[in-house]
Amino acid sequence: MNEPEITRPRRVRPRRLRRHKTLRNLVAETRVAPASLIVPHFVLPAERGREAIPSMPGVERLGRSDLLARVERDAGLGLRTVLLFGLTEEERKDASGSESRSPGAAVPAAVRELKRVFGDELAVITDVCLCAYTDHGHCGVLDRGTVDNDRSLAPLASMARVHGDAGADLVAPSDMMDGRVANIRDALDRHGLTDVGILSYAAKFASAFYGPFRDAAGSAPGEGDRRGYQLDPRNGREAVREALLDEEEGADILMVKPALAYLDVVHRVRQATRLPLAVYNVSGEYAAVKAAAERGWLDEPQVVRESLTAMRRAGADLIITYHARDAVEGGWLR
Ligand code: PBG
């Protein structure tokens, strides 16, 4: 009874390095730099225009001149890479998404403008997918209700070539057809676009977190869903297989998407490849944080910092995120 507590001498004290901020910063293993963030934009097929997207507060669809102004401001913050998604009028949509490979479409027009103004001070990446251009809203060409893989490859490759011709640094196929990376690589090379790179949405899961994006891009499938071509959320091993296939087919950068529910996949792909790895912090992840923050239920700056840091810690080199501007401007990453 009443024995004095035995306290062993503590030689090992991890808390020593957590004592103050300067020490914590000194030993921080992970940093999020503006240069590794990619800003997504929804581009209107018009010179001017700004349209709010209700489910993505703070994000707008932009006409070309408004996009230019936005990009200029972002570049001043050190945000020098954009990912462009194109919009098109309903009456221009058809079964094969012809507008996707028109040189006059929203994206190629914006790429030419951006490259004329910013040159190589800006890296321009373009999304390559048919869903915003087809009247049925699927990512490829339909054959009796299902997406026909092989017939979708040529239109996707033409779309990539049109973007390459316009001056895109990288094209980013997000359709999840088998063989699209090799097919796009060949099409680009045949047209002398050997320096245009491919950022492949290699492991893109069939996710409910894309909801707000489909409002933003007008790309929700009319019937059915995308489970016939996007990855099953239950499969991590298959995601690594997809990533390695895309590497073999000639991808320059691989991507995992969405981010937060798939950080294990990011980690596994990071172990499996030496290519740069991107992660897409998608629209639903953004909307959830925004909605909770608006209600005062979450501290937005801290949640964003923690989330982006976790993506880097899991192994992502690059992060595509709608939070980029707020995070850098607000000093949330410091
Ligand atoms: C097009 C595409 C989608 C996203 C990027 N490219 C939507 C989808 O596959 O339905 C989602 C991006 C986001 O949610 O922020 N295929």
Tab-separated table of N, CA and C in Angstrom, residues 153-301:
chain	number	residue	atom	x	y	z
A	153	LEU	N	-12.312	4.968	-78.684
A	153	LEU	CA	-10.897	5.347	-78.657
A	153	LEU	C	-10.546	6.415	-79.694
A	154	ALA	N	-11.072	6.281	-80.911
A	154	ALA	CA	-10.699	7.241	-81.966
A	154	ALA	C	-11.197	8.655	-81.643
A	155	PRO	N	-12.488	8.824	-81.244
A	155	PRO	CA	-12.910	10.182	-80.891
A	155	PRO	C	-12.107	10.782	-79.741
A	156	LEU	N	-11.729	9.963	-78.760
A	156	LEU	CA	-10.928	10.485	-77.643
A	156	LEU	C	-9.547	10.915	-78.120
A	157	ALA	N	-8.958	10.110	-79.011
A	157	ALA	CA	-7.633	10.454	-79.529
A	157	ALA	C	-7.696	11.735	-80.365
A	158	SER	N	-8.785	11.907	-81.141
A	158	SER	CA	-8.917	13.151	-81.930
A	158	SER	C	-9.041	14.351	-81.016
A	159	MET	N	-9.802	14.170	-79.948
A	159	MET	CA	-9.974	15.266	-78.990
A	159	MET	C	-8.615	15.667	-78.401
A	160	ALA	N	-7.822	14.657	-78.032
A	160	ALA	CA	-6.499	14.924	-77.459
A	160	ALA	C	-5.606	15.654	-78.468
A	161	ARG	N	-5.707	15.240	-79.730
A	161	ARG	CA	-4.879	15.864	-80.761
A	161	ARG	C	-5.267	17.334	-80.964
A	162	VAL	N	-6.569	17.613	-80.952
A	162	VAL	CA	-7.033	19.001	-81.101
A	162	VAL	C	-6.501	19.854	-79.931
A	163	HIS	N	-6.509	19.293	-78.737
A	163	HIS	CA	-5.984	20.037	-77.582
A	163	HIS	C	-4.476	20.231	-77.701
A	164	GLY	N	-3.795	19.198	-78.187
A	164	GLY	CA	-2.351	19.304	-78.388
A	164	GLY	C	-2.014	20.355	-79.426
A	165	ASP	N	-2.773	20.363	-80.509
A	165	ASP	CA	-2.589	21.374	-81.563
A	165	ASP	C	-2.784	22.780	-81.019
A	166	ALA	N	-3.715	22.919	-80.094
A	166	ALA	CA	-4.004	24.244	-79.529
A	166	ALA	C	-2.889	24.705	-78.600
A	167	GLY	N	-2.052	23.770	-78.149
A	167	GLY	CA	-0.920	24.161	-77.308
A	167	GLY	C	-0.920	23.579	-75.899
A	168	ALA	N	-1.820	22.631	-75.620
A	168	ALA	CA	-1.845	22.032	-74.280
A	168	ALA	C	-0.500	21.374	-73.967
A	169	ASP	N	-0.049	21.518	-72.725
A	169	ASP	CA	1.190	20.856	-72.304
A	169	ASP	C	0.943	19.376	-72.047
A	170	LEU	N	-0.211	19.097	-71.433
A	170	LEU	CA	-0.577	17.709	-71.140
A	170	LEU	C	-2.055	17.530	-71.426
A	171	VAL	N	-2.422	16.347	-71.884
A	171	VAL	CA	-3.841	16.004	-71.980
A	171	VAL	C	-4.136	14.971	-70.896
A	172	ALA	N	-5.360	15.051	-70.351
A	172	ALA	CA	-5.697	14.194	-69.212
A	172	ALA	C	-6.951	13.381	-69.511
A	173	PRO	N	-6.777	12.161	-70.041
A	173	PRO	CA	-7.942	11.325	-70.336
A	173	PRO	C	-8.598	10.826	-69.049
A	174	SER	N	-9.925	11.067	-68.928
A	174	SER	CA	-10.649	10.700	-67.704
A	174	SER	C	-11.782	9.724	-67.984
A	175	ASP	N	-11.799	9.165	-69.195
A	175	ASP	CA	-12.925	8.333	-69.633
A	175	ASP	C	-12.878	6.899	-69.110
A	176	MET	N	-11.688	6.422	-68.779
A	176	MET	CA	-11.458	5.052	-68.282
A	176	MET	C	-11.709	3.943	-69.308
A	177	MET	N	-11.566	4.265	-70.602
A	177	MET	CA	-11.600	3.197	-71.601
A	177	MET	C	-10.269	2.430	-71.553
A	178	ASP	N	-10.315	1.142	-71.860
A	178	ASP	CA	-9.082	0.354	-71.945
A	178	ASP	C	-8.313	0.753	-73.197
A	179	GLY	N	-7.034	0.996	-73.051
A	179	GLY	CA	-6.183	1.255	-74.205
A	179	GLY	C	-6.143	2.694	-74.668
A	180	ARG	N	-6.862	3.568	-73.942
A	180	ARG	CA	-6.922	4.973	-74.440
A	180	ARG	C	-5.584	5.672	-74.389
A	181	VAL	N	-4.743	5.330	-73.386
A	181	VAL	CA	-3.476	6.041	-73.263
A	181	VAL	C	-2.575	5.723	-74.468
A	182	ALA	N	-2.449	4.449	-74.799
A	182	ALA	CA	-1.618	4.058	-75.941
A	182	ALA	C	-2.149	4.687	-77.226
A	183	ASN	N	-3.486	4.671	-77.342
A	183	ASN	CA	-4.103	5.197	-78.552
A	183	ASN	C	-3.880	6.707	-78.699
A	184	ILE	N	-3.983	7.411	-77.581
A	184	ILE	CA	-3.750	8.865	-77.593
A	184	ILE	C	-2.274	9.150	-77.880
A	185	ARG	N	-1.383	8.368	-77.237
A	185	ARG	CA	0.059	8.570	-77.455
A	185	ARG	C	0.392	8.426	-78.948
A	186	ASP	N	-0.157	7.369	-79.561
A	186	ASP	CA	0.097	7.149	-80.991
A	186	ASP	C	-0.440	8.292	-81.830
A	187	ALA	N	-1.665	8.715	-81.523
A	187	ALA	CA	-2.281	9.787	-82.316
A	187	ALA	C	-1.472	11.075	-82.188
A	188	LEU	N	-1.035	11.396	-80.985
A	188	LEU	CA	-0.237	12.620	-80.792
A	188	LEU	C	1.076	12.508	-81.569
A	189	ASP	N	1.729	11.365	-81.432
A	189	ASP	CA	3.035	11.198	-82.082
A	189	ASP	C	2.922	11.263	-83.604
A	190	ARG	N	1.875	10.626	-84.136
A	190	ARG	CA	1.677	10.653	-85.586
A	190	ARG	C	1.505	12.070	-86.114
A	191	HIS	N	0.996	12.945	-85.264
A	191	HIS	CA	0.796	14.331	-85.687
A	191	HIS	C	1.925	15.243	-85.245
A	192	GLY	N	3.033	14.649	-84.859
A	192	GLY	CA	4.194	15.460	-84.506
A	192	GLY	C	4.091	16.104	-83.138
A	193	LEU	N	3.092	15.698	-82.354
A	193	LEU	CA	2.914	16.305	-81.036
A	193	LEU	C	3.623	15.450	-79.975
A	194	THR	N	4.899	15.169	-80.226
A	194	THR	CA	5.617	14.238	-79.350
A	194	THR	C	5.889	14.839	-77.974
A	195	ASP	N	5.847	16.165	-77.864
A	195	ASP	CA	6.116	16.800	-76.567
A	195	ASP	C	4.869	16.996	-75.720
A	196	VAL	N	3.723	16.689	-76.262
A	196	VAL	CA	2.498	16.807	-75.457
A	196	VAL	C	2.405	15.573	-74.564
A	197	GLY	N	2.315	15.796	-73.258
A	197	GLY	CA	2.315	14.688	-72.307
A	197	GLY	C	0.921	14.179	-71.995
A	198	ILE	N	0.879	13.054	-71.301
A	198	ILE	CA	-0.398	12.466	-70.893
A	198	ILE	C	-0.424	12.294	-69.378
A	199	LEU	N	-1.373	12.985	-68.765
A	199	LEU	CA	-1.650	12.774	-67.341
A	199	LEU	C	-2.870	11.862	-67.306
A	200	SER	N	-2.674	10.620	-66.946
A	200	SER	CA	-3.778	9.675	-67.041
A	200	SER	C	-4.544	9.559	-65.728
A	201	TYR	N	-5.885	9.707	-65.838
A	201	TYR	CA	-6.734	9.354	-64.700
A	201	TYR	C	-6.694	7.829	-64.640
A	202	ALA	N	-5.599	7.312	-64.105
A	202	ALA	CA	-5.333	5.882	-64.214
A	202	ALA	C	-6.263	5.065	-63.336
A	203	ALA	N	-6.427	5.529	-62.098
A	203	ALA	CA	-7.296	4.818	-61.158
A	203	ALA	C	-8.423	5.763	-60.769
A	204	LYS	N	-9.445	5.767	-61.612
A	204	LYS	CA	-10.601	6.633	-61.367
A	204	LYS	C	-11.781	5.747	-60.962
A	205	PHE	N	-12.247	5.974	-59.748
A	205	PHE	CA	-13.294	5.118	-59.196
A	205	PHE	C	-14.687	5.643	-59.534
A	206	ALA	N	-15.642	4.733	-59.655
A	206	ALA	CA	-17.047	5.098	-59.853
A	206	ALA	C	-17.536	5.643	-58.513
A	207	SER	N	-17.572	6.969	-58.384
A	207	SER	CA	-17.734	7.584	-57.067
A	207	SER	C	-18.917	8.527	-57.012
A	208	ALA	N	-19.602	8.535	-55.868
A	208	ALA	CA	-20.681	9.485	-55.639
A	208	ALA	C	-20.134	10.883	-55.333
A	209	PHE	N	-18.835	10.978	-55.119
A	209	PHE	CA	-18.218	12.282	-54.831
A	209	PHE	C	-18.094	13.173	-56.071
A	210	TYR	N	-18.482	12.683	-57.251
A	210	TYR	CA	-18.434	13.520	-58.464
A	210	TYR	C	-19.725	14.301	-58.678
A	211	GLY	N	-20.702	14.140	-57.776
A	211	GLY	CA	-22.018	14.758	-57.970
A	211	GLY	C	-21.984	16.220	-58.380
A	212	PRO	N	-21.362	17.089	-57.573
A	212	PRO	CA	-21.366	18.519	-57.927
A	212	PRO	C	-20.708	18.813	-59.266
A	213	PHE	N	-19.652	18.062	-59.605
A	213	PHE	CA	-18.973	18.266	-60.889
A	213	PHE	C	-19.943	18.081	-62.052
A	214	ARG	N	-20.798	17.079	-61.925
A	214	ARG	CA	-21.703	16.798	-63.049
A	214	ARG	C	-22.700	17.928	-63.239
A	215	ASP	N	-23.072	18.615	-62.150
A	215	ASP	CA	-23.879	19.837	-62.283
A	215	ASP	C	-23.057	20.907	-62.994
A	216	ALA	N	-21.809	21.034	-62.557
A	216	ALA	CA	-20.948	22.097	-63.085
A	216	ALA	C	-20.683	21.914	-64.570
A	217	ALA	N	-20.455	20.675	-64.985
A	217	ALA	CA	-20.049	20.415	-66.365
A	217	ALA	C	-21.220	19.976	-67.241
A	218	GLY	N	-22.390	19.806	-66.651
A	218	GLY	CA	-23.536	19.330	-67.423
A	218	GLY	C	-23.224	17.970	-68.031
A	219	SER	N	-22.673	17.064	-67.218
A	219	SER	CA	-22.182	15.802	-67.777
A	219	SER	C	-22.761	14.577	-67.073
A	220	ALA	N	-23.906	14.740	-66.387
A	220	ALA	CA	-24.505	13.581	-65.722
A	220	ALA	C	-25.064	12.635	-66.778
A	221	PRO	N	-24.843	11.330	-66.645
A	221	PRO	CA	-25.404	10.401	-67.630
A	221	PRO	C	-26.930	10.429	-67.584
A	222	GLY	N	-27.534	10.427	-68.755
A	222	GLY	CA	-28.989	10.440	-68.823
A	222	GLY	C	-29.575	9.173	-68.227
A	223	GLU	N	-29.002	8.046	-68.615
A	223	GLU	CA	-29.468	6.765	-68.094
A	223	GLU	C	-28.276	5.960	-67.634
A	224	GLY	N	-28.479	5.175	-66.587
A	224	GLY	CA	-27.406	4.304	-66.106
A	224	GLY	C	-26.363	5.075	-65.329
A	225	ASP	N	-25.257	4.420	-65.073
A	225	ASP	CA	-24.175	5.059	-64.319
A	225	ASP	C	-22.859	4.697	-64.991
A	226	ARG	N	-21.742	4.999	-64.323
A	226	ARG	CA	-20.438	4.789	-64.959
A	226	ARG	C	-19.721	3.536	-64.439
A	227	ARG	N	-20.481	2.644	-63.758
A	227	ARG	CA	-19.809	1.485	-63.150
A	227	ARG	C	-19.318	0.470	-64.168
A	228	GLY	N	-19.793	0.619	-65.415
A	228	GLY	CA	-19.323	-0.283	-66.468
A	228	GLY	C	-17.940	0.090	-66.969
A	229	TYR	N	-17.432	1.269	-66.595
A	229	TYR	CA	-16.071	1.623	-67.038
A	229	TYR	C	-15.184	2.189	-65.933
A	230	GLN	N	-15.749	2.844	-64.925
A	230	GLN	CA	-14.890	3.328	-63.839
A	230	GLN	C	-14.668	2.212	-62.807
A	231	LEU	N	-13.611	2.356	-62.013
A	231	LEU	CA	-13.221	1.304	-61.058
A	231	LEU	C	-14.246	1.131	-59.934
A	232	ASP	N	-14.353	-0.112	-59.483
A	232	ASP	CA	-15.199	-0.465	-58.351
A	232	ASP	C	-14.494	-0.037	-57.055
A	233	PRO	N	-15.160	0.785	-56.225
A	233	PRO	CA	-14.522	1.262	-54.987
A	233	PRO	C	-14.006	0.153	-54.072
A	234	ARG	N	-14.431	-1.078	-54.298
A	234	ARG	CA	-13.949	-2.173	-53.450
A	234	ARG	C	-12.571	-2.667	-53.845
A	235	ASN	N	-12.047	-2.202	-54.987
A	235	ASN	CA	-10.834	-2.819	-55.537
A	235	ASN	C	-9.588	-1.941	-55.510
A	236	GLY	N	-8.663	-2.286	-54.613
A	236	GLY	CA	-7.396	-1.575	-54.534
A	236	GLY	C	-6.330	-2.183	-55.430
A	237	ARG	N	-6.295	-3.506	-55.463
A	237	ARG	CA	-5.296	-4.196	-56.282
A	237	ARG	C	-5.510	-3.890	-57.760
A	238	GLU	N	-6.785	-3.871	-58.153
A	238	GLU	CA	-7.088	-3.577	-59.552
A	238	GLU	C	-6.676	-2.149	-59.914
A	239	ALA	N	-6.752	-1.253	-58.943
A	239	ALA	CA	-6.339	0.134	-59.192
A	239	ALA	C	-4.855	0.200	-59.500
A	240	VAL	N	-4.058	-0.572	-58.778
A	240	VAL	CA	-2.621	-0.607	-59.040
A	240	VAL	C	-2.375	-1.186	-60.435
A	241	ARG	N	-3.142	-2.190	-60.789
A	241	ARG	CA	-3.007	-2.798	-62.116
A	241	ARG	C	-3.306	-1.775	-63.212
A	242	GLU	N	-4.379	-1.013	-63.035
A	242	GLU	CA	-4.737	0.040	-64.004
A	242	GLU	C	-3.598	1.052	-64.141
A	243	ALA	N	-3.028	1.428	-62.992
A	243	ALA	CA	-1.958	2.433	-63.011
A	243	ALA	C	-0.750	1.910	-63.789
A	244	LEU	N	-0.390	0.663	-63.523
A	244	LEU	CA	0.779	0.094	-64.204
A	244	LEU	C	0.541	-0.074	-65.699
A	245	LEU	N	-0.693	-0.416	-66.061
A	245	LEU	CA	-1.024	-0.526	-67.485
A	245	LEU	C	-0.853	0.818	-68.179
A	246	ASP	N	-1.328	1.884	-67.531
A	246	ASP	CA	-1.216	3.209	-68.144
A	246	ASP	C	0.239	3.646	-68.256
A	247	GLU	N	1.045	3.268	-67.276
A	247	GLU	CA	2.473	3.571	-67.365
A	247	GLU	C	3.072	2.878	-68.595
A	248	GLU	N	2.737	1.594	-68.737
A	248	GLU	CA	3.216	0.813	-69.877
A	248	GLU	C	2.778	1.423	-71.206
A	249	GLU	N	1.545	1.953	-71.215
A	249	GLU	CA	1.000	2.514	-72.451
A	249	GLU	C	1.575	3.883	-72.780
A	250	GLY	N	2.353	4.452	-71.852
A	250	GLY	CA	3.023	5.704	-72.174
A	250	GLY	C	2.560	6.932	-71.408
A	251	ALA	N	1.836	6.734	-70.312
A	251	ALA	CA	1.437	7.895	-69.505
A	251	ALA	C	2.676	8.549	-68.888
A	252	ASP	N	2.646	9.886	-68.753
A	252	ASP	CA	3.758	10.613	-68.145
A	252	ASP	C	3.523	10.862	-66.666
A	253	ILE	N	2.263	11.012	-66.288
A	253	ILE	CA	1.871	11.230	-64.891
A	253	ILE	C	0.642	10.353	-64.656
A	254	LEU	N	0.565	9.729	-63.492
A	254	LEU	CA	-0.601	8.917	-63.153
A	254	LEU	C	-1.458	9.659	-62.131
A	255	MET	N	-2.731	9.278	-62.054
A	255	MET	CA	-3.610	9.941	-61.093
A	255	MET	C	-4.530	8.940	-60.408
A	256	VAL	N	-4.814	9.223	-59.144
A	256	VAL	CA	-5.827	8.493	-58.400
A	256	VAL	C	-6.935	9.480	-58.080
A	257	LYS	N	-8.182	9.024	-58.167
A	257	LYS	CA	-9.323	9.913	-58.008
A	257	LYS	C	-10.537	9.122	-57.538
A	258	PRO	N	-11.332	9.593	-56.560
A	258	PRO	CA	-11.126	10.775	-55.719
A	258	PRO	C	-9.934	10.633	-54.771
A	259	ALA	N	-9.825	11.572	-53.812
A	259	ALA	CA	-8.649	11.586	-52.949
A	259	ALA	C	-8.894	10.943	-51.588
A	260	LEU	N	-9.732	11.572	-50.783
A	260	LEU	CA	-9.738	11.249	-49.350
A	260	LEU	C	-10.147	9.819	-49.030
A	261	ALA	N	-11.121	9.286	-49.747
A	261	ALA	CA	-11.555	7.920	-49.460
A	261	ALA	C	-10.624	6.893	-50.113
A	262	TYR	N	-9.589	7.369	-50.815
A	262	TYR	CA	-8.728	6.470	-51.601
A	262	TYR	C	-7.239	6.688	-51.325
A	263	LEU	N	-6.914	7.191	-50.135
A	263	LEU	CA	-5.500	7.477	-49.848
A	263	LEU	C	-4.676	6.188	-49.749
A	264	ASP	N	-5.323	5.087	-49.407
A	264	ASP	CA	-4.607	3.802	-49.426
A	264	ASP	C	-4.178	3.458	-50.850
A	265	VAL	N	-5.033	3.807	-51.811
A	265	VAL	CA	-4.702	3.532	-53.218
A	265	VAL	C	-3.543	4.439	-53.657
A	266	VAL	N	-3.587	5.692	-53.214
A	266	VAL	CA	-2.483	6.610	-53.529
A	266	VAL	C	-1.175	5.994	-53.025
A	267	HIS	N	-1.199	5.524	-51.792
A	267	HIS	CA	0.002	4.941	-51.199
A	267	HIS	C	0.478	3.716	-51.989
A	268	ARG	N	-0.465	2.873	-52.366
A	268	ARG	CA	-0.083	1.651	-53.089
A	268	ARG	C	0.462	1.965	-54.478
A	269	VAL	N	-0.160	2.917	-55.162
A	269	VAL	CA	0.339	3.268	-56.501
A	269	VAL	C	1.715	3.923	-56.376
A	270	ARG	N	1.868	4.747	-55.322
A	270	ARG	CA	3.178	5.404	-55.102
A	270	ARG	C	4.299	4.378	-54.978
A	271	GLN	N	4.004	3.250	-54.296
A	271	GLN	CA	5.020	2.198	-54.129
A	271	GLN	C	5.299	1.471	-55.449
A	272	ALA	N	4.313	1.481	-56.352
A	272	ALA	CA	4.393	0.615	-57.526
A	272	ALA	C	5.033	1.282	-58.740
A	273	THR	N	5.177	2.596	-58.721
A	273	THR	CA	5.667	3.298	-59.914
A	273	THR	C	6.675	4.384	-59.542
A	274	ARG	N	7.478	4.759	-60.510
A	274	ARG	CA	8.388	5.892	-60.290
A	274	ARG	C	7.871	7.156	-60.978
A	275	LEU	N	6.755	7.060	-61.679
A	275	LEU	CA	6.211	8.246	-62.352
A	275	LEU	C	5.676	9.232	-61.312
A	276	PRO	N	5.595	10.512	-61.675
A	276	PRO	CA	4.898	11.457	-60.798
A	276	PRO	C	3.456	10.993	-60.609
A	277	LEU	N	2.941	11.239	-59.410
A	277	LEU	CA	1.593	10.785	-59.092
A	277	LEU	C	0.738	11.977	-58.653
A	278	ALA	N	-0.437	12.082	-59.273
A	278	ALA	CA	-1.378	13.144	-58.914
A	278	ALA	C	-2.575	12.538	-58.198
A	279	VAL	N	-3.245	13.361	-57.411
A	279	VAL	CA	-4.488	12.930	-56.802
A	279	VAL	C	-5.518	14.036	-57.052
A	280	TYR	N	-6.763	13.636	-57.251
A	280	TYR	CA	-7.817	14.620	-57.534
A	280	TYR	C	-8.739	14.748	-56.322
A	281	ASN	N	-8.643	15.894	-55.678
A	281	ASN	CA	-9.510	16.257	-54.562
A	281	ASN	C	-10.826	16.765	-55.192
A	282	VAL	N	-11.799	15.867	-55.347
A	282	VAL	CA	-12.911	16.107	-56.276
A	282	VAL	C	-14.006	17.018	-55.725
A	283	SER	N	-14.950	17.310	-56.609
A	283	SER	CA	-16.010	18.279	-56.321
A	283	SER	C	-16.801	17.958	-55.057
A	284	GLY	N	-17.131	16.683	-54.832
A	284	GLY	CA	-17.936	16.327	-53.657
A	284	GLY	C	-17.162	16.505	-52.362
A	285	GLU	N	-15.864	16.277	-52.423
A	285	GLU	CA	-15.022	16.492	-51.248
A	285	GLU	C	-14.983	17.983	-50.922
A	286	TYR	N	-14.875	18.786	-51.965
A	286	TYR	CA	-14.867	20.244	-51.813
A	286	TYR	C	-16.201	20.727	-51.256
A	287	ALA	N	-17.290	20.260	-51.876
A	287	ALA	CA	-18.631	20.720	-51.479
A	287	ALA	C	-18.924	20.369	-50.018
A	288	ALA	N	-18.484	19.193	-49.588
A	288	ALA	CA	-18.763	18.764	-48.209
A	288	ALA	C	-18.072	19.685	-47.208
A	289	VAL	N	-16.832	20.036	-47.480
A	289	VAL	CA	-16.092	20.936	-46.584
A	289	VAL	C	-16.739	22.313	-46.579
A	290	LYS	N	-17.081	22.809	-47.774
A	290	LYS	CA	-17.698	24.137	-47.890
A	290	LYS	C	-19.008	24.204	-47.125
A	291	ALA	N	-19.830	23.170	-47.290
A	291	ALA	CA	-21.148	23.175	-46.652
A	291	ALA	C	-21.006	23.148	-45.133
A	292	ALA	N	-20.098	22.322	-44.636
A	292	ALA	CA	-19.911	22.238	-43.185
A	292	ALA	C	-19.321	23.540	-42.645
A	293	ALA	N	-18.398	24.118	-43.405
A	293	ALA	CA	-17.767	25.368	-42.965
A	293	ALA	C	-18.784	26.505	-42.918
A	294	GLU	N	-19.678	26.545	-43.917
A	294	GLU	CA	-20.716	27.589	-43.953
A	294	GLU	C	-21.589	27.551	-42.705
A	295	ARG	N	-21.831	26.336	-42.209
A	295	ARG	CA	-22.642	26.179	-41.000
A	295	ARG	C	-21.836	26.376	-39.733
A	296	GLY	N	-20.540	26.588	-39.871
A	296	GLY	CA	-19.704	26.742	-38.687
A	296	GLY	C	-19.372	25.417	-38.028
A	297	TRP	N	-19.558	24.325	-38.746
A	297	TRP	CA	-19.315	23.001	-38.161
A	297	TRP	C	-17.880	22.536	-38.328
A	298	LEU	N	-17.179	23.107	-39.272
A	298	LEU	CA	-15.769	22.756	-39.466
A	298	LEU	C	-14.981	24.046	-39.666
A	299	ASP	N	-13.713	24.005	-39.280
A	299	ASP	CA	-12.811	25.127	-39.513
A	299	ASP	C	-12.171	24.899	-40.888
A	300	GLU	N	-12.676	25.640	-41.893
A	300	GLU	CA	-12.263	25.375	-43.279
A	300	GLU	C	-10.741	25.418	-43.492
A	301	PRO	N	-10.058	26.500	-43.060
A	301	PRO	CA	-8.609	26.528	-43.310
A	301	PRO	C	-7.886	25.311	-42.732
